[in-house]
CSV table of N, CA and C in Angstrom, one decimal:
chain,number,residue,atom,x,y,z
L,1,GLU,N,99.2,47.7,73.0
L,1,GLU,CA,97.9,47.0,73.1
L,1,GLU,C,98.1,45.6,72.8
L,2,ILE,N,97.6,44.7,73.7
L,2,ILE,CA,97.7,43.3,73.5
L,2,ILE,C,96.3,42.8,73.0
L,3,GLN,N,96.3,42.1,71.9
L,3,GLN,CA,95.1,41.6,71.3
L,3,GLN,C,95.1,40.1,71.5
L,4,ALA,N,93.9,39.5,71.7
L,4,ALA,CA,93.7,38.1,71.9
L,4,ALA,C,94.1,37.4,70.6
L,5,PRO,N,94.7,36.2,70.7
L,5,PRO,CA,95.0,35.5,69.4
L,5,PRO,C,93.8,35.1,68.7
L,6,GLN,N,93.9,35.1,67.4
L,6,GLN,CA,92.7,34.8,66.6
L,6,GLN,C,93.1,33.7,65.6
L,7,LEU,N,92.1,32.9,65.2
L,7,LEU,CA,92.2,32.0,64.0
L,7,LEU,C,91.5,32.7,62.9
L,8,LEU,N,92.2,33.0,61.9
L,8,LEU,CA,91.6,33.6,60.7
L,8,LEU,C,91.2,32.4,59.8
L,9,LYS,N,90.9,32.8,58.6
L,9,LYS,CA,90.4,31.8,57.6
L,9,LYS,C,91.2,30.6,57.5
L,10,SER,N,90.6,29.5,57.5
L,10,SER,CA,91.2,28.2,57.0
L,10,SER,C,90.7,28.0,55.6
L,11,ALA,N,91.5,27.5,54.8
L,11,ALA,CA,91.1,27.3,53.4
L,11,ALA,C,91.7,26.1,52.8
L,12,VAL,N,91.0,25.5,51.9
L,12,VAL,CA,91.5,24.4,51.1
L,12,VAL,C,91.7,25.0,49.7
L,13,PHE,N,92.9,24.9,49.2
L,13,PHE,CA,93.2,25.5,47.9
L,13,PHE,C,94.1,24.6,47.1
L,14,SER,N,94.3,25.1,45.8
L,14,SER,CA,95.0,24.3,44.9
L,14,SER,C,96.5,24.3,45.3
L,15,PHE,N,97.1,23.2,45.2
L,15,PHE,CA,98.5,23.0,45.5
L,15,PHE,C,99.2,22.4,44.3
L,16,CYS,N,99.6,23.3,43.4
L,16,CYS,CA,100.1,22.8,42.1
L,16,CYS,C,101.6,22.4,42.2
L,17,PRO,N,101.9,21.2,41.6
L,17,PRO,CA,103.3,20.8,41.6
L,17,PRO,C,104.3,21.5,40.7
L,18,CYS,N,103.8,22.5,39.9
L,18,CYS,CA,104.6,23.1,38.9
L,18,CYS,C,105.5,24.2,39.6
L,19,THR,N,106.4,24.7,38.9
L,19,THR,CA,107.3,25.7,39.5
L,19,THR,C,106.9,27.2,39.0
L,20,ALA,N,105.8,27.3,38.3
L,20,ALA,CA,105.4,28.7,37.9
L,20,ALA,C,105.1,29.5,39.1
L,21,SER,N,105.7,30.6,39.3
L,21,SER,CA,105.5,31.5,40.5
L,21,SER,C,104.1,32.0,40.5
L,22,SER,N,103.4,32.2,39.4
L,22,SER,CA,102.1,32.8,39.5
L,22,SER,C,101.0,31.7,39.5
L,23,CYS,N,101.3,30.5,39.4
L,23,CYS,CA,100.3,29.4,39.3
L,23,CYS,C,99.6,29.2,40.6
L,24,LEU,N,98.2,29.2,40.5
L,24,LEU,CA,97.4,28.8,41.6
L,24,LEU,C,96.7,27.5,41.2
L,25,ARG,N,97.0,26.9,40.1
L,25,ARG,CA,96.5,25.7,39.6
L,25,ARG,C,96.0,26.0,38.2
L,26,LEU,N,97.0,26.3,37.3
L,26,LEU,CA,96.7,26.7,35.9
L,26,LEU,C,95.9,25.6,35.2
L,27,PRO,N,95.0,26.0,34.3
L,27,PRO,CA,94.2,25.0,33.5
L,27,PRO,C,95.1,24.0,32.8
L,28,SER,N,96.2,24.5,32.3
L,28,SER,CA,97.1,23.5,31.6
L,28,SER,C,97.6,22.4,32.5
L,29,HIS,N,97.6,22.6,33.8
L,29,HIS,CA,98.1,21.6,34.7
L,29,HIS,C,97.1,20.6,35.1
L,30,ARG,N,95.8,21.0,34.8
L,30,ARG,CA,94.8,20.0,35.1
L,30,ARG,C,94.8,18.8,34.2
L,31,ALA,N,95.5,18.9,33.1
L,31,ALA,CA,95.7,17.8,32.2
L,31,ALA,C,96.4,16.6,32.8
L,32,ALA,N,97.2,16.9,33.8
L,32,ALA,CA,97.9,15.8,34.5
L,32,ALA,C,97.0,15.0,35.4
L,33,GLU,N,95.8,15.5,35.7
L,33,GLU,CA,94.8,14.8,36.5
L,33,GLU,C,94.4,13.5,35.8
L,34,GLY,N,94.4,13.5,34.5
L,34,GLY,CA,94.0,12.3,33.8
L,34,GLY,C,95.1,11.4,33.4
L,35,SER,N,96.3,11.7,33.9
L,35,SER,CA,97.5,11.0,33.5
L,35,SER,C,97.6,9.7,34.4
L,36,SER,N,98.5,8.8,33.9
L,36,SER,CA,98.7,7.6,34.6
L,36,SER,C,99.5,7.9,35.9
L,37,PRO,N,99.5,7.0,36.9
L,37,PRO,CA,100.2,7.2,38.1
L,37,PRO,C,101.7,7.4,37.9
L,38,GLU,N,102.3,6.8,36.8
L,38,GLU,CA,103.7,7.0,36.5
L,38,GLU,C,104.0,8.4,36.0
L,39,GLN,N,103.0,8.9,35.2
L,39,GLN,CA,103.2,10.3,34.7
L,39,GLN,C,103.1,11.3,35.8
L,40,LYS,N,102.1,11.0,36.7
L,40,LYS,CA,101.9,11.9,37.9
L,40,LYS,C,103.2,11.9,38.8
L,41,GLU,N,103.7,10.7,39.0
L,41,GLU,CA,104.9,10.6,39.8
L,41,GLU,C,106.1,11.3,39.2
L,42,ALA,N,106.2,11.2,37.8
L,42,ALA,CA,107.3,11.9,37.1
L,42,ALA,C,107.1,13.4,37.3
L,43,LEU,N,105.9,13.9,37.2
L,43,LEU,CA,105.6,15.3,37.4
L,43,LEU,C,106.0,15.7,38.8
L,44,MET,N,105.7,14.9,39.8
L,44,MET,CA,106.1,15.3,41.2
L,44,MET,C,107.6,15.2,41.4
L,45,GLU,N,108.3,14.3,40.7
L,45,GLU,CA,109.7,14.2,40.9
L,45,GLU,C,110.4,15.4,40.3
L,46,THR,N,109.8,16.0,39.3
L,46,THR,CA,110.4,17.2,38.6
L,46,THR,C,110.1,18.5,39.4
L,47,ALA,N,109.1,18.4,40.3
L,47,ALA,CA,108.7,19.6,41.0
L,47,ALA,C,109.7,19.9,42.1
L,48,ILE,N,109.7,21.1,42.5
L,48,ILE,CA,110.6,21.5,43.7
L,48,ILE,C,110.1,20.8,44.9
L,49,ASN,N,110.9,20.8,45.9
L,49,ASN,CA,110.6,20.0,47.1
L,49,ASN,C,109.4,20.6,47.9
L,50,TYR,N,108.8,19.8,48.8
L,50,TYR,CA,107.6,20.2,49.5
L,50,TYR,C,107.8,21.5,50.3
L,51,GLN,N,109.0,21.7,50.9
L,51,GLN,CA,109.2,22.9,51.7
L,51,GLN,C,109.1,24.1,50.9
L,52,GLU,N,109.7,24.1,49.7
L,52,GLU,CA,109.7,25.2,48.8
L,52,GLU,C,108.2,25.4,48.3
L,53,ARG,N,107.6,24.3,48.0
L,53,ARG,CA,106.2,24.4,47.4
L,53,ARG,C,105.2,25.0,48.5
L,54,THR,N,105.4,24.5,49.7
L,54,THR,CA,104.5,25.0,50.8
L,54,THR,C,104.8,26.5,51.1
L,55,HIS,N,106.0,26.8,51.0
L,55,HIS,CA,106.4,28.3,51.2
L,55,HIS,C,105.8,29.1,50.1
L,56,ARG,N,106.0,28.7,48.9
L,56,ARG,CA,105.4,29.4,47.8
L,56,ARG,C,103.9,29.5,47.9
L,57,SER,N,103.3,28.4,48.3
L,57,SER,CA,101.8,28.4,48.5
L,57,SER,C,101.4,29.4,49.5
L,58,MET,N,102.1,29.5,50.6
L,58,MET,CA,101.8,30.5,51.7
L,58,MET,C,101.9,31.9,51.1
L,59,ILE,N,103.0,32.2,50.3
L,59,ILE,CA,103.2,33.5,49.8
L,59,ILE,C,102.0,33.8,48.8
L,60,LYS,N,101.6,32.9,48.0
L,60,LYS,CA,100.5,33.1,47.1
L,60,LYS,C,99.2,33.3,47.9
L,61,PHE,N,99.0,32.6,49.0
L,61,PHE,CA,97.8,32.8,49.8
L,61,PHE,C,97.8,34.3,50.3
L,62,PHE,N,98.9,34.8,50.8
L,62,PHE,CA,98.9,36.2,51.2
L,62,PHE,C,98.7,37.2,50.1
L,63,GLU,N,99.3,36.9,48.9
L,63,GLU,CA,99.2,37.8,47.8
L,63,GLU,C,97.7,37.8,47.3
L,64,TYR,N,97.1,36.6,47.3
L,64,TYR,CA,95.7,36.5,46.9
L,64,TYR,C,94.8,37.4,47.9
L,65,ARG,N,95.2,37.4,49.1
L,65,ARG,CA,94.4,38.2,50.1
L,65,ARG,C,94.8,39.7,50.1
L,66,GLY,N,95.7,40.1,49.2
L,66,GLY,CA,96.0,41.5,49.0
L,66,GLY,C,97.1,42.0,50.0
L,67,LYS,N,97.8,41.1,50.6
L,67,LYS,CA,98.9,41.5,51.6
L,67,LYS,C,100.2,41.8,50.8
L,68,ASP,N,100.9,42.8,51.2
L,68,ASP,CA,102.2,43.1,50.6
L,68,ASP,C,103.2,42.2,51.2
L,69,ILE,N,104.0,41.6,50.4
L,69,ILE,CA,105.1,40.7,50.8
L,69,ILE,C,106.3,41.6,51.0
L,70,ILE,N,106.8,41.7,52.2
L,70,ILE,CA,108.0,42.5,52.5
L,70,ILE,C,109.3,41.7,52.2
L,71,GLU,N,109.3,40.5,52.7
L,71,GLU,CA,110.4,39.6,52.4
L,71,GLU,C,109.9,38.2,52.4
L,72,GLU,N,110.3,37.4,51.4
L,72,GLU,CA,109.7,36.0,51.2
L,72,GLU,C,110.5,35.0,52.1
L,73,SER,N,111.8,35.1,52.2
L,73,SER,CA,112.6,34.1,52.8
L,73,SER,C,113.7,34.8,53.7
L,74,PRO,N,113.3,35.4,54.8
L,74,PRO,CA,114.4,36.0,55.6
L,74,PRO,C,115.3,34.9,56.2
L,75,GLU,N,116.5,35.3,56.6
L,75,GLU,CA,117.5,34.3,57.1
L,75,GLU,C,117.4,34.1,58.6
L,76,TYR,N,116.2,33.9,59.1
L,76,TYR,CA,116.0,33.7,60.5
L,76,TYR,C,115.1,32.5,60.7
L,77,GLU,N,115.4,31.7,61.7
L,77,GLU,CA,114.6,30.4,62.0
L,77,GLU,C,113.3,30.7,62.5
L,78,SER,N,113.1,31.9,63.2
L,78,SER,CA,111.8,32.2,63.8
L,78,SER,C,110.7,32.5,62.9
L,79,PHE,N,111.0,32.9,61.6
L,79,PHE,CA,109.9,33.2,60.7
L,79,PHE,C,110.4,33.0,59.3
L,80,ASP,N,109.4,32.7,58.4
L,80,ASP,CA,109.6,32.3,57.0
L,80,ASP,C,109.2,33.4,56.0
L,81,ALA,N,108.5,34.4,56.5
L,81,ALA,CA,108.1,35.5,55.6
L,81,ALA,C,107.8,36.7,56.5
L,82,ILE,N,107.8,37.8,55.8
L,82,ILE,CA,107.4,39.1,56.5
L,82,ILE,C,106.4,39.8,55.6
L,83,ILE,N,105.3,40.1,56.1
L,83,ILE,CA,104.2,40.7,55.3
L,83,ILE,C,103.8,42.0,55.9
L,84,ASP,N,103.1,42.8,55.1
L,84,ASP,CA,102.4,44.0,55.6
L,84,ASP,C,100.9,43.7,55.6
L,85,ASP,N,100.3,43.7,56.8
L,85,ASP,CA,98.9,43.5,56.9
L,85,ASP,C,98.2,44.7,57.5
L,86,ASN,N,97.7,45.6,56.6
L,86,ASN,CA,97.1,46.8,57.0
L,86,ASN,C,98.0,47.7,57.8
L,87,ASP,N,99.2,47.9,57.4
L,87,ASP,CA,100.2,48.7,58.1
L,87,ASP,C,100.7,48.1,59.4
L,88,VAL,N,100.6,46.8,59.5
L,88,VAL,CA,101.2,46.1,60.6
L,88,VAL,C,102.2,45.1,60.0
L,89,LEU,N,103.4,45.2,60.5
L,89,LEU,CA,104.5,44.3,60.0
L,89,LEU,C,104.4,43.0,60.7
L,90,VAL,N,104.2,41.9,59.9
L,90,VAL,CA,103.8,40.6,60.4
L,90,VAL,C,105.0,39.6,60.1
L,91,PHE,N,105.5,39.0,61.1
L,91,PHE,CA,106.5,38.0,61.0
L,91,PHE,C,105.8,36.6,61.0
L,92,VAL,N,105.9,35.9,59.9
L,92,VAL,CA,105.1,34.7,59.8
L,92,VAL,C,106.0,33.4,59.8
L,93,LYS,N,105.6,32.5,60.6
L,93,LYS,CA,106.3,31.2,60.7
L,93,LYS,C,105.4,30.1,60.0
L,94,LEU,N,106.0,29.3,59.1
L,94,LEU,CA,105.3,28.3,58.4
L,94,LEU,C,105.6,26.9,59.0
L,95,LYS,N,104.6,26.1,59.2
L,95,LYS,CA,104.7,24.7,59.6
L,95,LYS,C,103.9,23.9,58.6
L,96,TRP,N,104.4,22.8,58.1
L,96,TRP,CA,103.6,22.0,57.1
L,96,TRP,C,103.8,20.6,57.4
L,97,SER,N,102.8,19.8,57.0
L,97,SER,CA,102.9,18.4,57.1
L,97,SER,C,102.2,17.8,55.8
L,98,LYS,N,102.5,16.5,55.6
L,98,LYS,CA,102.0,15.8,54.4
L,98,LYS,C,101.0,14.8,54.9
L,99,GLY,N,99.7,14.9,54.4
L,99,GLY,CA,98.7,13.9,54.8
L,99,GLY,C,97.9,14.5,56.0
L,100,ALA,N,96.6,14.1,56.0
L,100,ALA,CA,95.7,14.7,56.9
L,100,ALA,C,95.7,13.9,58.3
L,101,GLU,N,96.3,12.8,58.3
L,101,GLU,CA,96.3,11.9,59.5
L,101,GLU,C,96.7,12.7,60.8
L,102,GLY,N,97.8,13.4,60.7
L,102,GLY,CA,98.3,14.1,61.9
L,102,GLY,C,97.7,15.4,62.2
L,103,GLY,N,96.9,15.9,61.3
L,103,GLY,CA,96.3,17.2,61.5
L,103,GLY,C,97.4,18.3,61.5
L,104,PHE,N,97.0,19.5,62.0
L,104,PHE,CA,97.9,20.6,62.0
L,104,PHE,C,99.0,20.5,63.1
L,105,GLY,N,98.6,19.8,64.2
L,105,GLY,CA,99.5,19.6,65.3
L,105,GLY,C,99.5,20.9,66.1
L,106,PRO,N,100.2,20.9,67.2
L,106,PRO,CA,100.3,22.1,68.1
L,106,PRO,C,101.1,23.2,67.5
L,107,ASP,N,100.7,24.5,67.7
L,107,ASP,CA,101.6,25.6,67.4
L,107,ASP,C,102.7,25.7,68.3
L,108,GLN,N,103.9,25.7,67.8
L,108,GLN,CA,105.1,25.8,68.6
L,108,GLN,C,105.7,27.2,68.4
L,109,PHE,N,105.8,28.0,69.4
L,109,PHE,CA,106.2,29.4,69.2
L,109,PHE,C,107.2,29.8,70.3
L,110,ASP,N,108.4,30.1,70.0
L,110,ASP,CA,109.4,30.6,70.9
L,110,ASP,C,109.4,32.1,70.9
L,111,ARG,N,108.6,32.8,71.7
L,111,ARG,CA,108.4,34.2,71.7
L,111,ARG,C,109.7,34.9,71.9
L,112,GLN,N,110.6,34.5,72.8
L,112,GLN,CA,111.8,35.2,73.0
L,112,GLN,C,112.7,35.2,71.8
L,113,GLN,N,112.9,34.0,71.2
L,113,GLN,CA,113.7,33.9,70.0
L,113,GLN,C,113.1,34.7,68.8
L,114,ALA,N,111.8,34.7,68.7
L,114,ALA,CA,111.1,35.4,67.6
L,114,ALA,C,111.3,36.9,67.8
L,115,GLU,N,111.3,37.4,69.0
L,115,GLU,CA,111.5,38.8,69.3
L,115,GLU,C,113.0,39.2,69.0
L,116,ILE,N,113.9,38.3,69.4
L,116,ILE,CA,115.3,38.6,69.1
L,116,ILE,C,115.5,38.6,67.6
L,117,ASP,N,115.0,37.7,66.8
L,117,ASP,CA,115.2,37.6,65.4
L,117,ASP,C,114.5,38.8,64.7
L,118,ALA,N,113.3,39.2,65.2
L,118,ALA,CA,112.6,40.4,64.7
L,118,ALA,C,113.4,41.6,64.9
L,119,ALA,N,114.0,41.8,66.1
L,119,ALA,CA,114.8,42.9,66.4
L,119,ALA,C,116.0,43.0,65.5
L,120,LYS,N,116.7,41.9,65.2
L,120,LYS,CA,117.8,41.9,64.3
L,120,LYS,C,117.4,42.3,62.9
L,121,TRP,N,116.2,41.8,62.5
L,121,TRP,CA,115.7,42.1,61.1
L,121,TRP,C,115.4,43.6,61.1
L,122,LEU,N,114.7,44.1,62.1
L,122,LEU,CA,114.4,45.5,62.1
L,122,LEU,C,115.6,46.4,62.2
L,123,ALA,N,116.7,46.0,62.8
L,123,ALA,CA,117.9,46.8,62.9
L,123,ALA,C,118.5,46.9,61.5
L,124,GLU,N,118.3,45.9,60.6
L,124,GLU,CA,118.8,46.0,59.2
L,124,GLU,C,117.8,46.7,58.3
L,125,HIS,N,116.6,46.9,58.7
L,125,HIS,CA,115.5,47.6,57.9
L,125,HIS,C,114.9,48.7,58.7
L,126,GLY,N,115.7,49.7,59.1
L,126,GLY,CA,115.3,50.8,59.9
L,126,GLY,C,114.1,51.6,59.4
L,127,GLU,N,113.9,51.6,58.1
L,127,GLU,CA,112.8,52.4,57.5
L,127,GLU,C,111.4,51.8,57.9
L,128,LEU,N,111.4,50.6,58.4
L,128,LEU,CA,110.1,49.9,58.8
L,128,LEU,C,109.9,49.9,60.3
L,129,CYS,N,110.8,50.5,61.1
L,129,CYS,CA,110.7,50.5,62.5
L,129,CYS,C,109.5,51.2,63.1
L,130,ASP,N,108.9,52.1,62.4
L,130,ASP,CA,107.8,52.8,63.0
L,130,ASP,C,106.4,52.1,62.8
L,131,LYS,N,106.4,50.9,62.4
L,131,LYS,CA,105.2,50.1,62.3
L,131,LYS,C,105.0,49.2,63.5
L,132,ARG,N,103.7,48.9,63.8
L,132,ARG,CA,103.4,47.9,64.8
L,132,ARG,C,103.9,46.6,64.3
L,133,ILE,N,104.2,45.6,65.1
L,133,ILE,CA,104.5,44.3,64.7
L,133,ILE,C,103.6,43.2,65.3
L,134,ARG,N,103.6,42.1,64.6
L,134,ARG,CA,102.8,41.0,65.1
L,134,ARG,C,103.5,39.7,64.6
L,135,PHE,N,103.2,38.6,65.4
L,135,PHE,CA,103.8,37.3,65.0
L,135,PHE,C,102.6,36.4,64.7
L,136,ASP,N,102.6,35.8,63.5
L,136,ASP,CA,101.6,34.9,63.0
L,136,ASP,C,102.2,33.5,62.7
L,137,ALA,N,101.3,32.5,62.6
L,137,ALA,CA,101.7,31.2,62.2
L,137,ALA,C,100.8,30.7,61.1
L,138,VAL,N,101.4,30.1,60.1
L,138,VAL,CA,100.6,29.4,59.0
L,138,VAL,C,100.9,27.9,59.1
L,139,ALA,N,99.9,27.1,59.2
L,139,ALA,CA,100.0,25.7,59.2
L,139,ALA,C,99.4,25.2,57.9
L,140,LEU,N,100.1,24.3,57.2
L,140,LEU,CA,99.6,23.8,55.9
L,140,LEU,C,99.7,22.3,55.9
L,141,ILE,N,98.6,21.7,55.5
L,141,ILE,CA,98.6,20.2,55.4
L,141,ILE,C,98.5,19.9,53.9
L,142,VAL,N,99.4,19.2,53.3
L,142,VAL,CA,99.4,18.8,51.9
L,142,VAL,C,98.4,17.6,51.9
L,143,LEU,N,97.3,17.8,51.2
L,143,LEU,CA,96.3,16.7,51.2
L,143,LEU,C,96.5,15.8,50.0
L,144,SER,N,97.0,16.3,48.9
L,144,SER,CA,97.2,15.5,47.7
L,144,SER,C,98.2,16.3,46.9
L,145,GLU,N,98.5,15.8,45.7
L,145,GLU,CA,99.5,16.6,44.8
L,145,GLU,C,98.9,17.9,44.4
L,146,SER,N,97.6,18.1,44.5
L,146,SER,CA,97.1,19.4,44.0
L,146,SER,C,96.2,20.1,45.0
L,147,LYS,N,96.1,19.7,46.3
L,147,LYS,CA,95.3,20.3,47.3
L,147,LYS,C,96.0,20.4,48.6
L,148,ALA,N,95.8,21.5,49.3
L,148,ALA,CA,96.3,21.8,50.6
L,148,ALA,C,95.3,22.5,51.5
L,149,PHE,N,95.4,22.2,52.7
L,149,PHE,CA,94.5,22.9,53.7
L,149,PHE,C,95.4,23.8,54.6
L,150,LEU,N,95.0,25.1,54.6
L,150,LEU,CA,95.9,26.1,55.3
L,150,LEU,C,95.1,26.7,56.4
L,151,ARG,N,95.8,26.9,57.6
L,151,ARG,CA,95.3,27.6,58.7
L,151,ARG,C,96.2,28.8,59.0
L,152,TRP,N,95.6,30.0,59.1
L,152,TRP,CA,96.4,31.2,59.4
L,152,TRP,C,96.0,31.6,60.8
L,153,HIS,N,97.0,31.5,61.7
L,153,HIS,CA,96.8,31.9,63.1
L,153,HIS,C,97.4,33.2,63.4
L,154,THR,N,96.6,34.3,63.6
L,154,THR,CA,97.2,35.6,63.8
L,154,THR,C,97.5,35.9,65.2
L,155,ASN,N,98.5,36.7,65.4
L,155,ASN,CA,98.8,37.2,66.7
L,155,ASN,C,99.2,36.1,67.7
L,156,ILE,N,99.9,35.1,67.2
L,156,ILE,CA,100.3,34.0,68.0
L,156,ILE,C,101.2,34.4,69.2
L,157,GLY,N,101.9,35.4,69.0
L,157,GLY,CA,102.8,35.9,70.1
L,157,GLY,C,102.1,36.4,71.3
L,158,SER,N,100.8,36.6,71.3
L,158,SER,CA,100.1,37.2,72.5
L,158,SER,C,99.6,36.2,73.4
L,159,GLN,N,99.9,34.9,73.1
L,159,GLN,CA,99.5,33.8,74.1
L,159,GLN,C,100.2,34.0,75.4
L,160,GLY,N,99.5,33.7,76.5
L,160,GLY,CA,100.1,33.9,77.8
L,160,GLY,C,101.2,32.8,78.1
L,161,ASP,N,102.1,33.2,78.9
L,161,ASP,CA,103.2,32.3,79.2
L,161,ASP,C,102.9,31.5,80.4
């Protein structure tokens, strides 16, 4: 069954510079908001890089929505996470940018490579082969040191060639 691509929720959420895996913007981190620019910069320099932060934010977004995280960082270029969305195995690609000027940009999806990579992953995880699969994309714009705008595009692989 082929489903039309959908855009699910877009959300602006807290983008905390800390490394706490459970942080969605802990109250203790709000103290930095009143800090001097130098203190804020020092906090940002001690934070993990943007790629890791955006990846962690995407994972938190899915966890907040009650999705089961199957694998957070698979070793394939075609996807950055694998989740279970109501018994559908979802291969998710993350794209991020810093600053709102460029917007989300176009979704770039190589269906053939994604299918090859998914087949390789499924061959290693045979116990999950009886599920339906889907390809999604998450685009994230870092708006500030504490805010990000996220778009979750479901079923991106069903777009016509």
